[in-house]
Short mmCIF file of C-alpha atoms and ligand atoms in Angstrom, two decimals:
data_model
loop_
_atom_site.label_atom_id
_atom_site.label_comp_id
_atom_site.label_asym_id
_atom_site.label_seq_id
_atom_site.Cartn_x
_atom_site.Cartn_y
_atom_site.Cartn_z
CA MET A 1 19.86 -49.73 -85.65
CA ALA A 2 19.52 -53.52 -85.74
CA ASP A 3 21.61 -53.72 -82.55
CA GLN A 4 19.42 -51.15 -80.85
CA ASN A 5 16.25 -53.01 -81.84
CA THR A 6 17.72 -56.25 -80.50
CA ALA A 7 18.65 -54.58 -77.19
CA GLU A 8 15.16 -53.05 -76.84
CA HIS A 9 13.60 -56.41 -77.61
CA ALA A 10 15.76 -58.11 -74.96
CA ILE A 11 14.71 -55.52 -72.35
CA ALA A 12 11.03 -55.88 -73.23
CA LEU A 13 11.30 -59.64 -72.70
CA MET A 14 13.49 -59.52 -69.58
CA PRO A 15 12.05 -61.56 -66.71
CA ARG A 16 11.16 -59.64 -63.54
CA GLY A 17 13.83 -61.67 -61.77
CA GLY A 18 16.50 -60.33 -64.15
CA PRO A 19 18.31 -61.87 -67.13
CA ASP A 20 19.61 -64.79 -65.03
CA ALA A 21 16.30 -65.65 -63.36
CA THR A 22 15.70 -69.34 -62.78
CA TRP A 23 12.94 -71.13 -64.66
CA LEU A 24 10.86 -71.25 -61.47
CA ASP A 25 11.26 -67.52 -60.88
CA ARG A 26 10.24 -66.91 -64.53
CA LEU A 27 7.07 -68.92 -63.93
CA LEU A 28 6.17 -66.75 -60.96
CA GLN A 29 5.48 -63.55 -62.84
CA THR A 30 2.41 -62.13 -64.51
CA ASN A 31 1.28 -59.58 -67.08
CA ARG A 32 -2.04 -59.32 -65.26
CA LEU A 33 -2.76 -55.74 -64.22
CA GLU A 34 -3.52 -54.46 -60.75
CA TYR A 35 -6.89 -52.77 -60.19
CA THR A 36 -5.15 -49.38 -60.02
CA ASP A 37 -3.83 -49.87 -63.58
CA ARG A 38 -7.06 -50.98 -65.23
CA ASP A 39 -9.32 -48.78 -67.33
CA ASP A 40 -12.27 -51.13 -66.74
CA VAL A 41 -12.13 -50.74 -62.93
CA SER A 42 -14.03 -47.95 -61.17
CA ASP A 43 -12.33 -45.04 -59.42
CA GLU A 44 -14.05 -46.19 -56.24
CA ILE A 45 -12.24 -49.57 -56.23
CA LYS A 46 -8.91 -47.92 -57.14
CA GLN A 47 -9.27 -45.43 -54.28
CA ARG A 48 -9.98 -48.30 -51.88
CA VAL A 49 -6.55 -49.71 -52.76
CA ILE A 50 -4.95 -46.28 -52.30
CA ALA A 51 -6.69 -45.96 -48.91
CA GLY A 52 -5.43 -49.45 -47.95
CA LEU A 53 -1.85 -48.50 -48.82
CA ASP A 54 -2.21 -45.26 -46.90
CA ALA A 55 -3.39 -47.19 -43.82
CA ILE A 56 -0.47 -49.66 -44.05
CA GLY A 57 2.03 -46.80 -44.42
CA ASP A 58 0.52 -44.96 -41.49
CA ARG A 59 0.45 -47.92 -39.13
CA THR A 60 3.91 -49.27 -40.00
CA GLY A 61 5.68 -45.90 -40.26
CA LEU A 62 6.47 -46.58 -43.93
CA HIS A 63 5.43 -43.10 -45.10
CA GLU A 64 7.85 -41.50 -42.67
CA GLN A 65 10.62 -43.98 -43.39
CA HIS A 66 10.34 -43.41 -47.15
CA ALA A 67 10.45 -39.64 -46.61
CA ARG A 68 13.57 -40.00 -44.45
CA THR A 69 15.21 -42.14 -47.15
CA ALA A 70 14.38 -39.51 -49.81
CA LEU A 71 15.81 -36.72 -47.66
CA GLN A 72 18.94 -38.78 -46.96
CA VAL A 73 19.56 -38.96 -50.74
CA VAL A 74 19.44 -35.14 -51.03
CA ALA A 75 21.12 -34.41 -47.69
CA ASP A 76 23.82 -32.41 -49.51
CA ILE A 77 21.27 -29.94 -50.94
CA ALA A 78 19.99 -27.06 -48.79
CA ASN A 79 16.62 -26.54 -50.48
CA PRO A 80 15.87 -29.78 -52.31
CA ARG A 81 13.32 -29.79 -55.15
CA ILE A 82 11.61 -33.16 -55.11
CA LEU A 83 9.20 -34.72 -57.60
CA GLU A 84 7.16 -37.67 -56.36
CA ILE A 85 5.69 -39.79 -59.17
CA GLY A 86 3.01 -42.44 -58.58
CA ALA A 87 2.24 -40.64 -55.31
CA GLY A 88 -1.29 -42.11 -54.90
CA HIS A 89 -2.38 -40.65 -51.54
CA GLY A 90 0.55 -38.19 -51.35
CA ARG A 91 1.55 -39.06 -47.80
CA LEU A 92 5.26 -39.46 -48.64
CA SER A 93 5.32 -35.90 -50.02
CA GLN A 94 3.47 -34.66 -46.94
CA GLN A 95 6.05 -36.32 -44.67
CA ILE A 96 8.92 -34.75 -46.64
CA LEU A 97 7.42 -31.30 -46.03
CA GLN A 98 7.00 -32.04 -42.32
CA LEU A 99 10.57 -33.31 -41.91
CA HIS A 100 12.35 -30.64 -43.98
CA PRO A 101 11.80 -26.90 -43.43
CA SER A 102 12.59 -25.72 -46.96
CA ALA A 103 12.12 -28.69 -49.33
CA THR A 104 9.61 -28.18 -52.13
CA VAL A 105 7.60 -31.07 -53.60
CA THR A 106 5.55 -31.84 -56.65
CA ALA A 107 3.23 -34.72 -55.81
CA SER A 108 2.06 -36.43 -58.98
CA ASP A 109 0.32 -39.51 -60.29
CA LEU A 110 -0.92 -40.87 -63.59
CA ASP A 111 -4.41 -41.14 -62.12
CA PRO A 112 -6.24 -37.78 -62.25
CA THR A 113 -8.59 -38.84 -59.44
CA SER A 114 -5.66 -39.38 -57.06
CA VAL A 115 -4.15 -36.05 -58.10
CA ALA A 116 -7.47 -34.25 -57.53
CA LYS A 117 -7.71 -35.82 -54.06
CA MET A 118 -4.16 -34.77 -53.21
CA ALA A 119 -4.91 -31.23 -54.40
CA ALA A 120 -8.02 -31.11 -52.19
CA GLY A 121 -6.03 -32.21 -49.10
CA PRO A 122 -3.09 -30.79 -47.10
CA LEU A 123 -0.76 -30.74 -50.14
CA GLY A 124 -3.15 -28.44 -51.99
CA SER A 125 -2.88 -25.75 -49.32
CA ASN A 126 0.86 -26.02 -48.64
CA PRO A 127 2.84 -23.24 -50.38
CA ARG A 128 5.82 -25.61 -50.78
CA ALA A 129 3.74 -28.23 -52.65
CA ARG A 130 2.30 -28.59 -56.14
CA THR A 131 0.18 -31.38 -57.56
CA GLN A 132 0.27 -32.53 -61.17
CA VAL A 133 -0.84 -35.40 -63.39
CA ILE A 134 2.41 -36.99 -64.62
CA ASP A 135 3.17 -40.21 -66.48
CA ALA A 136 6.42 -41.69 -65.16
CA THR A 137 7.37 -42.73 -68.70
CA ALA A 138 7.00 -39.22 -70.19
CA ILE A 139 7.63 -36.70 -67.42
CA ASP A 140 6.26 -33.25 -68.22
CA ALA A 141 9.17 -31.24 -66.78
CA ALA A 142 12.31 -29.54 -68.10
CA ASP A 143 15.75 -31.17 -67.89
CA ALA A 144 17.35 -30.82 -64.42
CA SER A 145 14.29 -29.11 -62.95
CA TYR A 146 14.42 -31.27 -59.80
CA ASP A 147 17.12 -32.60 -57.47
CA LEU A 148 15.33 -35.89 -56.85
CA VAL A 149 12.53 -37.96 -58.33
CA VAL A 150 11.06 -40.54 -55.93
CA PHE A 151 8.79 -43.46 -56.90
CA ALA A 152 7.48 -45.50 -53.97
CA LEU A 153 5.82 -48.92 -54.23
CA ALA A 154 4.99 -48.32 -57.88
CA PHE A 155 7.96 -49.19 -60.13
CA HIS A 156 6.71 -52.78 -60.52
CA HIS A 157 3.58 -51.40 -62.21
CA LEU A 158 5.70 -50.67 -65.27
CA PRO A 159 6.65 -53.50 -67.67
CA PRO A 160 10.40 -53.60 -68.44
CA ALA A 161 10.44 -51.35 -71.54
CA ALA A 162 8.34 -48.70 -69.76
CA ALA A 163 10.45 -49.06 -66.60
CA CYS A 164 13.54 -48.34 -68.67
CA TRP A 165 11.88 -45.19 -70.06
CA ALA A 166 10.95 -44.10 -66.54
CA ILE A 167 14.60 -44.35 -65.43
CA ALA A 168 15.72 -42.32 -68.47
CA GLU A 169 13.02 -39.71 -67.87
CA ALA A 170 13.58 -39.39 -64.11
CA THR A 171 17.35 -39.00 -64.54
CA ARG A 172 16.71 -36.39 -67.25
CA VAL A 173 14.58 -34.17 -64.99
CA ALA A 174 16.60 -34.77 -61.80
CA SER A 175 20.11 -35.67 -60.73
CA ARG A 176 18.91 -38.71 -58.84
CA PHE A 177 16.02 -41.17 -59.09
CA LEU A 178 15.04 -43.04 -55.94
CA VAL A 179 13.03 -46.22 -56.41
CA ILE A 180 11.57 -47.77 -53.28
CA ASP A 181 9.62 -50.90 -54.15
CA LEU A 182 8.62 -54.36 -53.06
CA ARG A 183 11.62 -56.65 -52.93
CA ARG A 184 11.32 -59.65 -55.27
CA GLU A 185 11.04 -62.61 -52.94
CA SER A 186 12.24 -66.18 -53.48
CA PRO A 187 9.69 -68.44 -55.22
CA LEU A 188 8.59 -69.75 -51.81
CA GLY A 189 8.29 -66.19 -50.49
CA ILE A 190 6.13 -65.24 -53.48
CA LEU A 191 3.86 -68.25 -52.91
CA LEU A 192 3.51 -67.43 -49.20
CA MET A 193 2.88 -63.73 -49.83
CA PRO A 194 -0.95 -63.84 -49.55
CA ILE A 195 -0.70 -65.68 -46.21
CA ALA A 196 1.94 -63.24 -44.95
CA MET A 197 -0.14 -60.19 -45.95
CA LEU A 198 -3.46 -61.33 -44.53
CA PRO A 199 -2.98 -60.67 -40.78
CA MET A 200 -1.61 -57.17 -41.31
CA SER A 201 -4.33 -56.38 -43.84
CA LEU A 202 -7.04 -57.45 -41.39
CA ALA A 203 -5.41 -55.49 -38.56
CA VAL A 204 -4.77 -52.14 -40.20
CA MET A 205 -6.94 -51.59 -43.28
CA PRO A 206 -10.50 -50.31 -43.57
CA PRO A 207 -12.64 -53.41 -44.31
CA SER A 208 -13.57 -52.14 -47.79
CA SER A 209 -9.87 -51.94 -48.72
CA ILE A 210 -8.86 -55.47 -47.71
CA GLN A 211 -9.91 -57.48 -50.80
CA PRO A 212 -8.77 -54.99 -53.48
CA THR A 213 -5.46 -54.27 -51.71
CA LEU A 214 -4.72 -57.99 -51.26
CA HIS A 215 -5.57 -58.53 -54.95
CA ASP A 216 -3.11 -55.83 -56.01
CA GLY A 217 -0.54 -56.97 -53.42
CA VAL A 218 -0.43 -60.51 -54.81
CA ILE A 219 0.00 -59.22 -58.37
CA SER A 220 2.68 -56.81 -57.13
CA SER A 221 4.70 -59.65 -55.63
CA LEU A 222 4.65 -61.42 -59.03
CA ARG A 223 5.70 -58.25 -60.83
CA ALA A 224 8.41 -57.05 -58.40
CA TYR A 225 11.88 -56.63 -59.93
CA SER A 226 15.04 -58.23 -58.54
CA PRO A 227 18.23 -56.19 -57.91
CA SER A 228 19.81 -57.62 -61.10
CA ALA A 229 16.72 -56.60 -63.09
CA LEU A 230 16.99 -53.03 -61.74
CA VAL A 231 20.68 -52.90 -62.70
CA THR A 232 19.89 -54.24 -66.19
CA LEU A 233 17.11 -51.66 -66.68
CA GLY A 234 19.38 -48.83 -65.46
CA LYS A 235 22.22 -49.81 -67.80
CA ALA A 236 19.75 -50.12 -70.68
CA ALA A 237 18.53 -46.56 -69.95
CA HIS A 238 22.16 -45.40 -70.17
CA PRO A 239 25.29 -47.58 -70.18
CA LYS A 240 26.97 -45.18 -67.74
CA MET A 241 24.06 -45.12 -65.29
CA THR A 242 25.12 -45.61 -61.66
CA ILE A 243 22.83 -47.78 -59.53
CA GLU A 244 23.34 -47.79 -55.77
CA PHE A 245 21.32 -49.93 -53.37
CA LEU A 246 20.57 -48.40 -49.95
CA GLN A 247 19.82 -50.35 -46.78
CA PRO A 248 16.92 -48.59 -45.05
CA PRO A 249 16.12 -49.79 -41.51
CA HIS A 250 13.97 -52.92 -41.31
CA ILE A 251 10.54 -51.94 -40.02
CA GLY A 252 9.02 -55.35 -39.35
CA PHE A 253 5.55 -56.59 -40.39
CA GLY A 254 7.36 -58.74 -42.99
CA LEU A 255 7.83 -55.66 -45.21
CA ARG A 256 11.17 -55.70 -46.98
CA PRO A 257 11.46 -52.92 -49.55
CA ILE A 258 14.23 -52.67 -52.09
CA THR A 259 15.74 -49.19 -52.39
CA ALA A 260 17.78 -48.15 -55.42
CA VAL A 261 19.21 -44.78 -56.45
CA PHE A 262 19.84 -44.22 -60.18
CA SER A 263 22.22 -41.39 -61.17
CA GLY A 264 22.75 -40.47 -64.80
CA PRO A 265 26.29 -40.02 -66.15
CA GLN A 266 26.00 -36.21 -66.20
CA HIS A 267 25.61 -36.25 -62.39
CA THR A 268 28.27 -38.72 -61.24
C1 LIG B 301 0.66 -49.12 -55.43
S1 LIG B 301 0.31 -47.41 -55.72
C2 LIG B 301 1.55 -46.62 -54.70
C3 LIG B 301 1.04 -45.35 -54.06
C4 LIG B 301 2.05 -44.67 -53.14
N1 LIG B 301 3.25 -44.27 -53.87
C5 LIG B 301 2.45 -45.54 -51.97
O1 LIG B 301 3.63 -45.64 -51.67
O2 LIG B 301 1.57 -46.10 -51.28
C6 LIG B 301 0.96 -47.22 -57.35
C7 LIG B 301 0.65 -45.86 -57.94
O3 LIG B 301 1.40 -45.73 -59.16
C8 LIG B 301 0.58 -45.04 -60.08
N2 LIG B 301 1.09 -45.32 -61.43
C9 LIG B 301 0.99 -46.44 -62.17
N3 LIG B 301 1.57 -46.28 -63.37
C10 LIG B 301 2.06 -45.02 -63.39
C11 LIG B 301 2.77 -44.26 -64.36
N4 LIG B 301 3.07 -44.74 -65.58
N5 LIG B 301 3.11 -42.98 -64.03
C12 LIG B 301 2.80 -42.46 -62.84
N6 LIG B 301 2.13 -43.13 -61.88
C13 LIG B 301 1.76 -44.40 -62.15
C14 LIG B 301 -0.81 -45.57 -59.81
O4 LIG B 301 -1.80 -44.69 -60.32
C15 LIG B 301 -0.80 -45.65 -58.29
O5 LIG B 301 -1.25 -44.46 -57.68
#
């Protein structure tokens, strides 16, 4: 019990750059929350961020690329059952349905407003789609009820202990858990992030989305996990967890996602 408490404590305190992060990397992280995670921020502001992310994904082809990556992970399954958590606008789930003739999706988010908007849009009328409010750290679904759980551009929202729970939960309800997230940059890259994001933000986002999306983007870059942090979280969720890093095609615009697939021991 004491050992378990010590291990949980070590995970909770793990730097975003992983256990071996340099002192400079450790300085460049924050517990500050993004607008989309704050109870004191209006739904209107949160939805401006979601609209900004939707616009970036549309313009850069990220929605489609993420859907192709998800389908690649379940290429061996004829009729894949996919749960998207932290779906926000739901465009990744929509793309999956467009690209695959028989996949079924559950598009979910912690935020009921986002889920209501997804339900009122194309996902709500697609017979192969469901929408649901789901917390990534306590997934309301039976064991092995999906083939894949996918979490795009959202894993960094979870602090380490919660991130570890999310891995355990996703690999309980599905054979595989695909995390696509911001790559943790070098300290210089983190410092230059606002400058790097500005031109694309001005070019592609609705004006009302620019400030809140930049705000959340800067915090995201400080909260992004490194590959060694993802491995440490996966092994803490289960010592026999397999973590594989994929190399999706580089799409430009300075966007460099990190893509990891977690498989629990019962599935390897
Ligand atoms: C940056 S947005 C990403 C939206 C979308 N996946 C994308 O790729 O653009 C992060 C999303 O994660 C959701 N989120 C944050 N914490 C969550 C949790 N514990 N469980 C489920 N969703 C969560 C937020 O509500 C938000 O919609």
